[in-house]
XYZ file of C-alpha atoms in Angstrom:
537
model
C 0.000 0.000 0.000
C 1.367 3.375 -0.240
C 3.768 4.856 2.102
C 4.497 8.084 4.865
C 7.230 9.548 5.559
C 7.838 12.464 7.608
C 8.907 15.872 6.051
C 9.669 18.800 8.367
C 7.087 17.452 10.863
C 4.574 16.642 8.397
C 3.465 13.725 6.981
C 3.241 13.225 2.911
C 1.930 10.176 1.131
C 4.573 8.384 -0.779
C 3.787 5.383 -3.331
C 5.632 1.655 -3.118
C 6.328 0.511 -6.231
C 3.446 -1.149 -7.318
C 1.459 1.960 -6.917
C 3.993 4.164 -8.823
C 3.257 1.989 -11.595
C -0.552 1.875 -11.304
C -0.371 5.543 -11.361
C 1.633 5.726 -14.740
C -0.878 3.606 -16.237
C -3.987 5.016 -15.190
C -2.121 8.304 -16.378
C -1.426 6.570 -19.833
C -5.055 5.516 -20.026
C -6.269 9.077 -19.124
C -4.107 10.646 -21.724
C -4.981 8.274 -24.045
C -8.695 8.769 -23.597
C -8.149 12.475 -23.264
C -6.591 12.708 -26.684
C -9.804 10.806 -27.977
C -11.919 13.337 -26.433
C -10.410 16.128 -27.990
C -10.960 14.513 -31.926
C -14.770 13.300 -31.031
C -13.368 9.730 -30.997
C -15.777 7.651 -30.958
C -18.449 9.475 -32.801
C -21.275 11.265 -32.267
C -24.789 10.841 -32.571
C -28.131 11.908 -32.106
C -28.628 9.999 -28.502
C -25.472 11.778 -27.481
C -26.847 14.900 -28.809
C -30.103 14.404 -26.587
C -27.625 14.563 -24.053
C -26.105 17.938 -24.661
C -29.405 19.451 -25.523
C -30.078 18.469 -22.116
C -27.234 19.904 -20.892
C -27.369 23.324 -22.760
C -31.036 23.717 -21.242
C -30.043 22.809 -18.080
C -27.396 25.366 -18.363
C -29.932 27.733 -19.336
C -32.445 27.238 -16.628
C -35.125 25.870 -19.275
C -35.401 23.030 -18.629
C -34.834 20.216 -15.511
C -35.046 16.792 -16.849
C -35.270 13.691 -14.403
C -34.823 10.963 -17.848
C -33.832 11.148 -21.109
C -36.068 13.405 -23.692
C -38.905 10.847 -24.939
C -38.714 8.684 -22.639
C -38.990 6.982 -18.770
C -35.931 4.894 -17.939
C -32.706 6.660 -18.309
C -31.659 8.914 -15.587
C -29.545 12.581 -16.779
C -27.321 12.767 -14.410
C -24.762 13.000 -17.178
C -26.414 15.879 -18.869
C -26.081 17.893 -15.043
C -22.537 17.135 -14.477
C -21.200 18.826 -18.333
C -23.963 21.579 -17.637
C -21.606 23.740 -16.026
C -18.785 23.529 -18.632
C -21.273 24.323 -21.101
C -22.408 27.020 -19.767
C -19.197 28.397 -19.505
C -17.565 27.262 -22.562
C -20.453 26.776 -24.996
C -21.761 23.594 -26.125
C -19.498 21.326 -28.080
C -18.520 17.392 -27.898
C -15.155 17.412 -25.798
C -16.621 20.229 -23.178
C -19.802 17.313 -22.871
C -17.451 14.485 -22.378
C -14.904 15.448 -20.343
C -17.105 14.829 -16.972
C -17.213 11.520 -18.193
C -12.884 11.705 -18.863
C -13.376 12.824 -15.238
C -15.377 9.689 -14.037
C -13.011 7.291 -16.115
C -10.003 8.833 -13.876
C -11.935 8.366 -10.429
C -13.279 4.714 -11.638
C -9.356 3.568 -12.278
C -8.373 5.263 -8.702
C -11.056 3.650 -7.046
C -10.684 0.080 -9.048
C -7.027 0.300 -7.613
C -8.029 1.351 -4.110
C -10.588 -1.411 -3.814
C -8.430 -4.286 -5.835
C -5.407 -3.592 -2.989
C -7.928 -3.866 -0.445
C -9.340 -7.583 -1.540
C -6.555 -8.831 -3.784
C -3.114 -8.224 -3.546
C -0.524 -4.615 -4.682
C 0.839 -5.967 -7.901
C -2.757 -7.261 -8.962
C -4.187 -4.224 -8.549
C -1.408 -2.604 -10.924
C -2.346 -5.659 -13.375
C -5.756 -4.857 -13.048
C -5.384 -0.694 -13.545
C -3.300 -1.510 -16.152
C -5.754 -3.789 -18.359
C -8.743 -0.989 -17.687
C -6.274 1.646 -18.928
C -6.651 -0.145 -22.565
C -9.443 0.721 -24.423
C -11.025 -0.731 -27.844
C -13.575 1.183 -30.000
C -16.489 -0.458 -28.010
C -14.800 0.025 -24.746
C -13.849 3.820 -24.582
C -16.955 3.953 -26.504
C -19.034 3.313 -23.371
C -16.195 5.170 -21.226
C -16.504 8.696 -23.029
C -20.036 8.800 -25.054
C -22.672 10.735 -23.103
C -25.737 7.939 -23.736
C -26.400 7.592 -20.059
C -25.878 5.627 -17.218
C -22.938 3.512 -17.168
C -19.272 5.428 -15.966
C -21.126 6.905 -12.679
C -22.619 4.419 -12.039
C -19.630 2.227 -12.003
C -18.130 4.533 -9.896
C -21.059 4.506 -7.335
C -20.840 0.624 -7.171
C -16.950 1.275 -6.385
C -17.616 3.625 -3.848
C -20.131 1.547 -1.967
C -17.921 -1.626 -2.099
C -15.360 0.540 -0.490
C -17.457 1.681 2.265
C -18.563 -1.502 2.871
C -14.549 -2.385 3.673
C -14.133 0.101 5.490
C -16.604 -0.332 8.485
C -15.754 -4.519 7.935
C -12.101 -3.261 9.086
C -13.142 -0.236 11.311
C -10.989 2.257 8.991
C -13.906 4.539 8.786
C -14.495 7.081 11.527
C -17.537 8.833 10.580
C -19.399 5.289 10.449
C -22.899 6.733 10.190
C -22.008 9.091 7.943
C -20.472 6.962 5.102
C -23.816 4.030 5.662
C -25.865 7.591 4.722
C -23.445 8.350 1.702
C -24.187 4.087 0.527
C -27.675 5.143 0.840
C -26.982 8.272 -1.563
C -25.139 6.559 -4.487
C -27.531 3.444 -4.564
C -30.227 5.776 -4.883
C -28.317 7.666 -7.619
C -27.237 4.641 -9.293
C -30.094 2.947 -9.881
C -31.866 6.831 -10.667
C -29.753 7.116 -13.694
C -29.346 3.447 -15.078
C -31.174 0.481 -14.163
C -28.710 -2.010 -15.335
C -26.372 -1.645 -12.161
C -29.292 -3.194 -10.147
C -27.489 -6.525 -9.610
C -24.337 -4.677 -8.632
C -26.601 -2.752 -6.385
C -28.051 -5.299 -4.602
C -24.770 -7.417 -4.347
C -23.124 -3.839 -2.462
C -26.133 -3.482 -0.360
C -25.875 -7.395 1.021
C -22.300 -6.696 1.431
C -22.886 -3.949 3.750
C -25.878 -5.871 5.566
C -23.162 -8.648 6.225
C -20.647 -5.727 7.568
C -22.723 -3.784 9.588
C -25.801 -5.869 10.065
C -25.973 -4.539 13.778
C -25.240 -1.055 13.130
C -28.097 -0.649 10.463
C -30.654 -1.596 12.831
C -30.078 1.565 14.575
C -29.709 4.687 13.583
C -27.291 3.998 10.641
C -30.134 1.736 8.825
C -32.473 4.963 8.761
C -29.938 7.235 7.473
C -29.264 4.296 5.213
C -33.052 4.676 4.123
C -33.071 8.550 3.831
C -29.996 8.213 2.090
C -31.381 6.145 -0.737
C -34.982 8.145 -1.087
C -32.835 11.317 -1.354
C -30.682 9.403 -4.342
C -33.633 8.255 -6.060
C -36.223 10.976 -5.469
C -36.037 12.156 -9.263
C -37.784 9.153 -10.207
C -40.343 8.935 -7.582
C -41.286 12.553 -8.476
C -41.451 11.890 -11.805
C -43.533 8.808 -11.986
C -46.100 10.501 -9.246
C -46.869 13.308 -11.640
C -46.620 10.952 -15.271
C -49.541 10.207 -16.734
C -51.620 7.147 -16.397
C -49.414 4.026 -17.863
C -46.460 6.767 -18.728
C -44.419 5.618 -15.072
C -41.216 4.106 -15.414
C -42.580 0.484 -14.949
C -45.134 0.526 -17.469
C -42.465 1.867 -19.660
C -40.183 -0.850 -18.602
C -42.985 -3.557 -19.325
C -43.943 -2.155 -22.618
C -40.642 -2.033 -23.927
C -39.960 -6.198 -22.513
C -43.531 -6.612 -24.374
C -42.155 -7.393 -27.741
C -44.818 -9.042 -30.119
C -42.490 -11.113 -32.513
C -41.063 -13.985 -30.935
C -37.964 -14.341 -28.929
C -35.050 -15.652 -30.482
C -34.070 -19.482 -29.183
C -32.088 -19.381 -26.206
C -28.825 -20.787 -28.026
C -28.761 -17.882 -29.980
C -28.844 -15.651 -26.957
C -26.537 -17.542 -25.175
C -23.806 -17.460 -28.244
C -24.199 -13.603 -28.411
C -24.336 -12.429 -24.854
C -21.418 -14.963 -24.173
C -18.955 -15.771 -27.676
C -19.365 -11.823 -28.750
C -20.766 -9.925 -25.871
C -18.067 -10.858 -23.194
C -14.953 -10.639 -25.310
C -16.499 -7.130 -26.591
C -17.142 -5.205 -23.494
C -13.662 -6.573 -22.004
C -11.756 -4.733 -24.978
C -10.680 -8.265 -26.415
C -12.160 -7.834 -30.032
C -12.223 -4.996 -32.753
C -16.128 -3.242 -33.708
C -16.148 -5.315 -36.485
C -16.698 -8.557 -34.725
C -15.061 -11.441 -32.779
C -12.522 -14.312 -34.113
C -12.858 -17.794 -32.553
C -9.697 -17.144 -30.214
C -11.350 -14.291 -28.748
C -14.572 -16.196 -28.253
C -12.675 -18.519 -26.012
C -12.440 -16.045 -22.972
C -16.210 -15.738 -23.373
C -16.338 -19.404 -22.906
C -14.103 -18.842 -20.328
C -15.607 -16.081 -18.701
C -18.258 -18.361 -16.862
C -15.782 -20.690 -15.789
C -13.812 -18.043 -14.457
C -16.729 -16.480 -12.421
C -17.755 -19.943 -10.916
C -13.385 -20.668 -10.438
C -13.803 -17.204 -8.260
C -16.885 -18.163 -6.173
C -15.177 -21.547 -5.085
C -11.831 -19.422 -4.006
C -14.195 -16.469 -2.506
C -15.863 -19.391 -0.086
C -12.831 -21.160 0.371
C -11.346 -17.775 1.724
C -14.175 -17.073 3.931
C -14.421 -20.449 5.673
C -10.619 -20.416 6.316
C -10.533 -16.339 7.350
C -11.385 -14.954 11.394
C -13.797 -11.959 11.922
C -15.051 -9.377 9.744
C -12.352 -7.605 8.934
C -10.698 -10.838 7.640
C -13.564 -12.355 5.658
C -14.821 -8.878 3.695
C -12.431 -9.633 1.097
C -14.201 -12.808 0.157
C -17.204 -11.440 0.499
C -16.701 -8.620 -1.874
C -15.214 -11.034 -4.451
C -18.876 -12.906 -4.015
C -20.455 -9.635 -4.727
C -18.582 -8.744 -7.681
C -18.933 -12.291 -8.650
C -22.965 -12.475 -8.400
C -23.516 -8.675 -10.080
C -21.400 -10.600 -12.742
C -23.454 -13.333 -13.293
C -27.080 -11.758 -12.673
C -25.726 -8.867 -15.140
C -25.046 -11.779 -17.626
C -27.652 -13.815 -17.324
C -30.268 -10.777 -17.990
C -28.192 -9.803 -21.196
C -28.865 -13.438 -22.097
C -32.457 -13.468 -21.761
C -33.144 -10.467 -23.912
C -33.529 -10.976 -27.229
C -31.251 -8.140 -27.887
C -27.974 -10.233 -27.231
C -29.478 -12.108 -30.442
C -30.553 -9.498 -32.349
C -27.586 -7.414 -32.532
C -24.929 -7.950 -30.041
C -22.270 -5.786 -31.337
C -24.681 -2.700 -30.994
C -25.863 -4.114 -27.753
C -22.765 -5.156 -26.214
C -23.324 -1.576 -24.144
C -25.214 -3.444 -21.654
C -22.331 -5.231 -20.473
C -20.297 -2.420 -20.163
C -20.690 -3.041 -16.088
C -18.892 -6.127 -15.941
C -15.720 -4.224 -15.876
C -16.448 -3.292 -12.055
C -15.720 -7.719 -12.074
C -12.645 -7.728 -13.558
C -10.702 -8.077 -9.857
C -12.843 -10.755 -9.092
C -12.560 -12.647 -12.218
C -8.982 -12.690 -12.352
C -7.928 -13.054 -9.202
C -8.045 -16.700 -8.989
C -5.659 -16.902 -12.422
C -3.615 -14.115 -10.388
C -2.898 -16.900 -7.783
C -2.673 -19.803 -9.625
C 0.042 -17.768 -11.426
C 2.259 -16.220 -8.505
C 4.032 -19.406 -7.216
C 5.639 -19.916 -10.877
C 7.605 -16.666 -10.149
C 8.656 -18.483 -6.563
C 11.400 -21.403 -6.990
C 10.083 -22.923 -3.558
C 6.975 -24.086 -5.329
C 6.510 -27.393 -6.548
C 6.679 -28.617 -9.790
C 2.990 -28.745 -10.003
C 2.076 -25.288 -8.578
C 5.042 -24.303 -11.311
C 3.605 -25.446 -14.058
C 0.513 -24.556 -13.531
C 1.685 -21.063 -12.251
C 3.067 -20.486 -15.656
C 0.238 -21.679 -17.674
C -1.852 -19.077 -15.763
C 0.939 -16.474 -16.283
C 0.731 -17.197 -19.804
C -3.337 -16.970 -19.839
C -2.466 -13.442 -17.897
C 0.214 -11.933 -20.390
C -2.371 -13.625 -23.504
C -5.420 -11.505 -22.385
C -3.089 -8.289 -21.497
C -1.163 -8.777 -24.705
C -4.852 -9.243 -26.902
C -6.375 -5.714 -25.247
C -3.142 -4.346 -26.319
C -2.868 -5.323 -29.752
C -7.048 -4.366 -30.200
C -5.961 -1.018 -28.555
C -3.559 -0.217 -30.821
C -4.999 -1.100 -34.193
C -7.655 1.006 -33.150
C -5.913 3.966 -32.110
C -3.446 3.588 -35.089
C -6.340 2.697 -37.984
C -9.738 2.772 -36.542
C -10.339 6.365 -35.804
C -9.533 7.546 -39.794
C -13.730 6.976 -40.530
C -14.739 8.258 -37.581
C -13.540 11.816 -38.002
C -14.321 12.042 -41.383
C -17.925 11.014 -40.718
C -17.485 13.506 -37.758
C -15.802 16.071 -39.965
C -18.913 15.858 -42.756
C -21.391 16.472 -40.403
C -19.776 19.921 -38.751
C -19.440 20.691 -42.250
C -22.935 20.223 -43.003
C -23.731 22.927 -39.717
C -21.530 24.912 -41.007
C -23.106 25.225 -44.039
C -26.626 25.496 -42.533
C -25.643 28.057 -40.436
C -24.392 30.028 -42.977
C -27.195 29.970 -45.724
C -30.571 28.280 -43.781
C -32.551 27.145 -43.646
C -33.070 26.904 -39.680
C -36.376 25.011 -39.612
C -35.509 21.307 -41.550
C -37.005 18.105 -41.443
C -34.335 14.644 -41.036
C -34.082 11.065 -40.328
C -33.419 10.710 -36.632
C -29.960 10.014 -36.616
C -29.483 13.389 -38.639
C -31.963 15.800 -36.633
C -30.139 16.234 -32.625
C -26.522 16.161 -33.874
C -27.682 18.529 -36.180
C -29.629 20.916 -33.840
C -26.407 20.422 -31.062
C -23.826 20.825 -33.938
C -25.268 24.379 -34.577
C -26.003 25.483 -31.141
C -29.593 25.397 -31.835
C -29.446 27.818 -34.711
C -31.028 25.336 -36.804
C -33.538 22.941 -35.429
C -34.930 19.940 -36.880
C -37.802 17.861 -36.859
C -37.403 13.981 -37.325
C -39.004 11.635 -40.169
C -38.758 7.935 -40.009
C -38.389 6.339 -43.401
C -42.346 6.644 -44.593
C -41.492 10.386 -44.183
C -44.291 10.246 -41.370
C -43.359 12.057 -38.040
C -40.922 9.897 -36.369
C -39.267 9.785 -32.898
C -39.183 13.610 -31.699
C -37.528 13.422 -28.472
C -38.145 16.853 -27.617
C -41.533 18.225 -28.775
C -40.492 21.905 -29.081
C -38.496 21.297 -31.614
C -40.912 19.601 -33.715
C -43.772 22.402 -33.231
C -41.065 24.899 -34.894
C -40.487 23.170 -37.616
C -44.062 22.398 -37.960
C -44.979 26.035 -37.637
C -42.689 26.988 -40.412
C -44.069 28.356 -43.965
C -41.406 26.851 -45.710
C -39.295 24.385 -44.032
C -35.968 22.314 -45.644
C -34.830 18.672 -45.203
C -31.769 17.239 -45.132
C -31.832 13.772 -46.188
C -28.245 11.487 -46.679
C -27.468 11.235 -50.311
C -28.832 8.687 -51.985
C -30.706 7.275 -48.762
C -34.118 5.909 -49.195
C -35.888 9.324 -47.256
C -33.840 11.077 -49.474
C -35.706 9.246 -52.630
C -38.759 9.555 -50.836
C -38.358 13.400 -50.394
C -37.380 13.295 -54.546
C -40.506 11.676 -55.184
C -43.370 13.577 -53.625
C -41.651 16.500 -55.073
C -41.839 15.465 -58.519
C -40.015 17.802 -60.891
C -39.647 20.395 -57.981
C -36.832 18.209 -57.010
C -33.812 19.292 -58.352
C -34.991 22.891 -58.422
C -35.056 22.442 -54.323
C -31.749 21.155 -53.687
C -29.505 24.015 -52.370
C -26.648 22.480 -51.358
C -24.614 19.250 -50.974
C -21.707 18.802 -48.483
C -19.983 16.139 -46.881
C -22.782 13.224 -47.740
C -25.626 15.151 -46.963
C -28.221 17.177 -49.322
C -30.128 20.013 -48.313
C -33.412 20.552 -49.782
C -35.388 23.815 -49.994
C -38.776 23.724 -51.975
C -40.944 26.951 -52.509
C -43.558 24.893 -51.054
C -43.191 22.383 -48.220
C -44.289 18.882 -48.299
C -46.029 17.454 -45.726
C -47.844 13.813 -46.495
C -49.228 13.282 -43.018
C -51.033 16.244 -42.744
């Protein structure tokens, strides 16, 4: 752990080694993230624009959302926390993301703090230094501002830590910090549902920790704690409309008509793309059979760590000794009940490298999954070992250096190669603001992925109403933007060249049509007719 050592009467923190180079990692993966930031790396897109909207009315005083725009389920704390940088700097993609370069920083310092705590120094360094890599997918849902997932991770951290701390009676202020658990599950589950099973692992952590405490005193300010973290939503759903709440939203959108796919295919996604995906292992573009091995593995792994977590506890004295294992249980069961819902929805079938964001959490597992390769591994670097524990010490030292060496390689293709599209996909569409900005029009109809990025891109100079592909009034998250453009004599569109809204558009204008376009730039085409069309009226 780090060190003290006296200067002029004073004590000052000084790191071991171990810590020194945890810190130069996590410093390398900040960088490396922050250099992303700055070149809009990943891209944009309209749900991220949502976002900033969000956050430039919040910044405004217009408006105070408690979920996403359109809908019931996904909390904004995100849009609150870059509200004050863009209000001072204006709105723009690196000023919204860098809370989020912010949370990425605390979730590595925490990681560390907590994997020293229940593992060992040099594994938390390994550890740190595998979350400092970062494929497309990965930083993807480390820096994007779609909601939910880097607080939360850090709220889940936070609690486990707690939880450690009165296990070990390290924490003065004991009824304070069971109030502040209270607060971040309450948070948590405010802004993303999907931490639930981390949630609930933390909060039977902290029952086993302080079970006597919380029937006192602490377990109210436990209580308050939580109703003050997730008062947003109860708000909310008391004044929504009848069947608008959060749970009928949440039922009507697990509702699907069609049938579900068949469980193997569910299975194969969540497990032979969706693991080796969210753990940085594979490119976007898909997985290879090598990398679809860890996701095989992955399970074994999590069971490998339960059996060590009980054999731990059953050998361990007292609280303070047995917490470890029972955080690695914790971090073990959010694992598995994280898994195992990915794997019921259909969406792990469907499309798992778009919906390998759900699985984004099982990073906050990563010190539990490992740690039983971690200590099958150490006695091959100890020649008093047997030559049992040595060979299989260096098979697991191998399995370590393959996984590290994998995220590595993924990382830097990416970084190298991967980000050339990106920016100029990213570079069109400031281009096409520019333009818009320039010579109008400001009131525009779009498909969806067009209209937000489009509105946030020129500060709200334009706005834009969307279409879905009938060129019928599609998903308009906020409403005000659509009554503009509705309220418009003569409204544009901007349509993707050579997109089928685009040949829509071309077709209910007849041989207005290339008398209305105005201008073309970067992929996009801008179309101005002397007199609108509007099919669903």
């Amino acid at each position: 752990m780090s060190l003290h050592q006296p200067l002029g009467g004073r004590w000052r923190p000084q790191l071991d080694r171990p810590a020194l180079v945890a810190l130069v990692l996590g410093a390398a993966g900040v960088g490396y993230r922050f250099v992303l930031t700055l070149h809009t790396v990943p891209g944009a897109n309209s749900d991220e624009a949502t976002f900033g909207l969000a956050a430039l009315h919040i910044s405004e005083g217009r408006e105070h959302p408690v979920f996403l725009y359109g809908q019931r389920y996904m909390g904004m704390l995100e849009s609150y926390l870059a509200a004050p940088l863009v209000a001072l700097a204006g709105p723009s993609w690196p000023v919204l993301r860098l809370p989020l370069l912010v949370l990425y920083g605390l979730f590595l310092w925490l990681i560390h703090r907590l994997t020293r705590r229940i593992g060992s120094p040099w594994f938390a360094t390994l550890v740190v230094g595998l979350l400092a890599l970062g494929s497309e997918r990965v930083v993807r849902d480390q820096l994007t501002v779609v909601g939910g997932r880097p607080e939360v991770k850090v709220a889940v951290l936070v609690m486990l830590l707690v939880a450690v701390g009165l296990a070990r009676g390290t924490i003065r202020h004991r009824w304070f910090a069971v109030g502040l658990f209270g607060l971040l599950a309450g948070v948590a589950v405010w802004s993303d549902w999907l931490i639930l099973p981390y949630v609930g692992a933390a909060t039977l952590t902290l029952l086993w920790a302080a079970r006597r405490e919380l029937l006192g005193w602490a377990g109210t300010l436990l209580v308050a704690g939580f109703a003050v973290g997730i008062a947003p939503i109860i708000r909310d759903n008391l004044l929504a409309p009848p069947g608008e709440n959060s749970l009928s939203v949440f039922r009507e959108i697990g509702a699907r008509p069609e049938p579900a796919p068949p469980w193997s295919q569910r299975v194969s996604g969540a497990v032979l793309e969706g693991i080796p995906l969210a753990t940085g292992l594979c490119p976007v573009s898909g997985c290879g059979r090598w990398q679809a091995l860890f996701g095989l593995l992955y399970p074994v792994l999590l069971a490998a760590a339960a059996v060590v977590a009980v054999v731990a506890y059953r050998r361990a004295a007292g609280r303070a000794g047995r917490i470890a294992p029972v955080v690695h249980l914790a971090l073990v069961v959010g694992a598995a009940l994280t898994l195992v819902a990915y794997a019921r929805s259909p969406l792990a079938a469907i499309d798992p490298l778009a919906n390998v964001r759900y699985l984004s959490v099982l990073q906050l597992s990563l010190p539990a999954v490992l740690w039983p390769v971690w200590r099958a591994a150490v006695p091959a670097w100890r020649g008093s070992a047997g030559a049992l524990r040595r060979l299989t010490g260096a098979v697991a030292t191998a399995a370590l250096a393959a996984l590290a060496a994998a995220a590595l390689v993924v990382t830097v293709l990416f970084a190298a190669v991967g980000t050339g599209a990106t920016r100029t996909e990213e570079r069109a569409a400031r281009d096409l603001a520019d333009a818009m900005r320039a010579n109008g029009p400001r009131e525009v109809y779009g498909h969806y992925w067009t209209c937000n990025r489009l509105i946030f891109n020129t500060r709200e100079e334009v706005v834009c109403g969307v279409l879905d592909e009938g060129f019928t009034p599609g998903q308009n998250r906020y409403p005000p933007y659509w009554d503009r453009v509705a309220a418009a004599d003569r409204p544009g569109y901007v349509v993707e060249s050579g997109s089928s809204l685009e040949r829509r558009l071309r077709r209910l204008l007849g041989d207005r049509a290339d008398a209305a376009l105005v201008v073309e730039v970067g992929g996009y085409r801008v179309y101005h007719p002397e007199t609108p069309v509007r099919p669903w009226r």
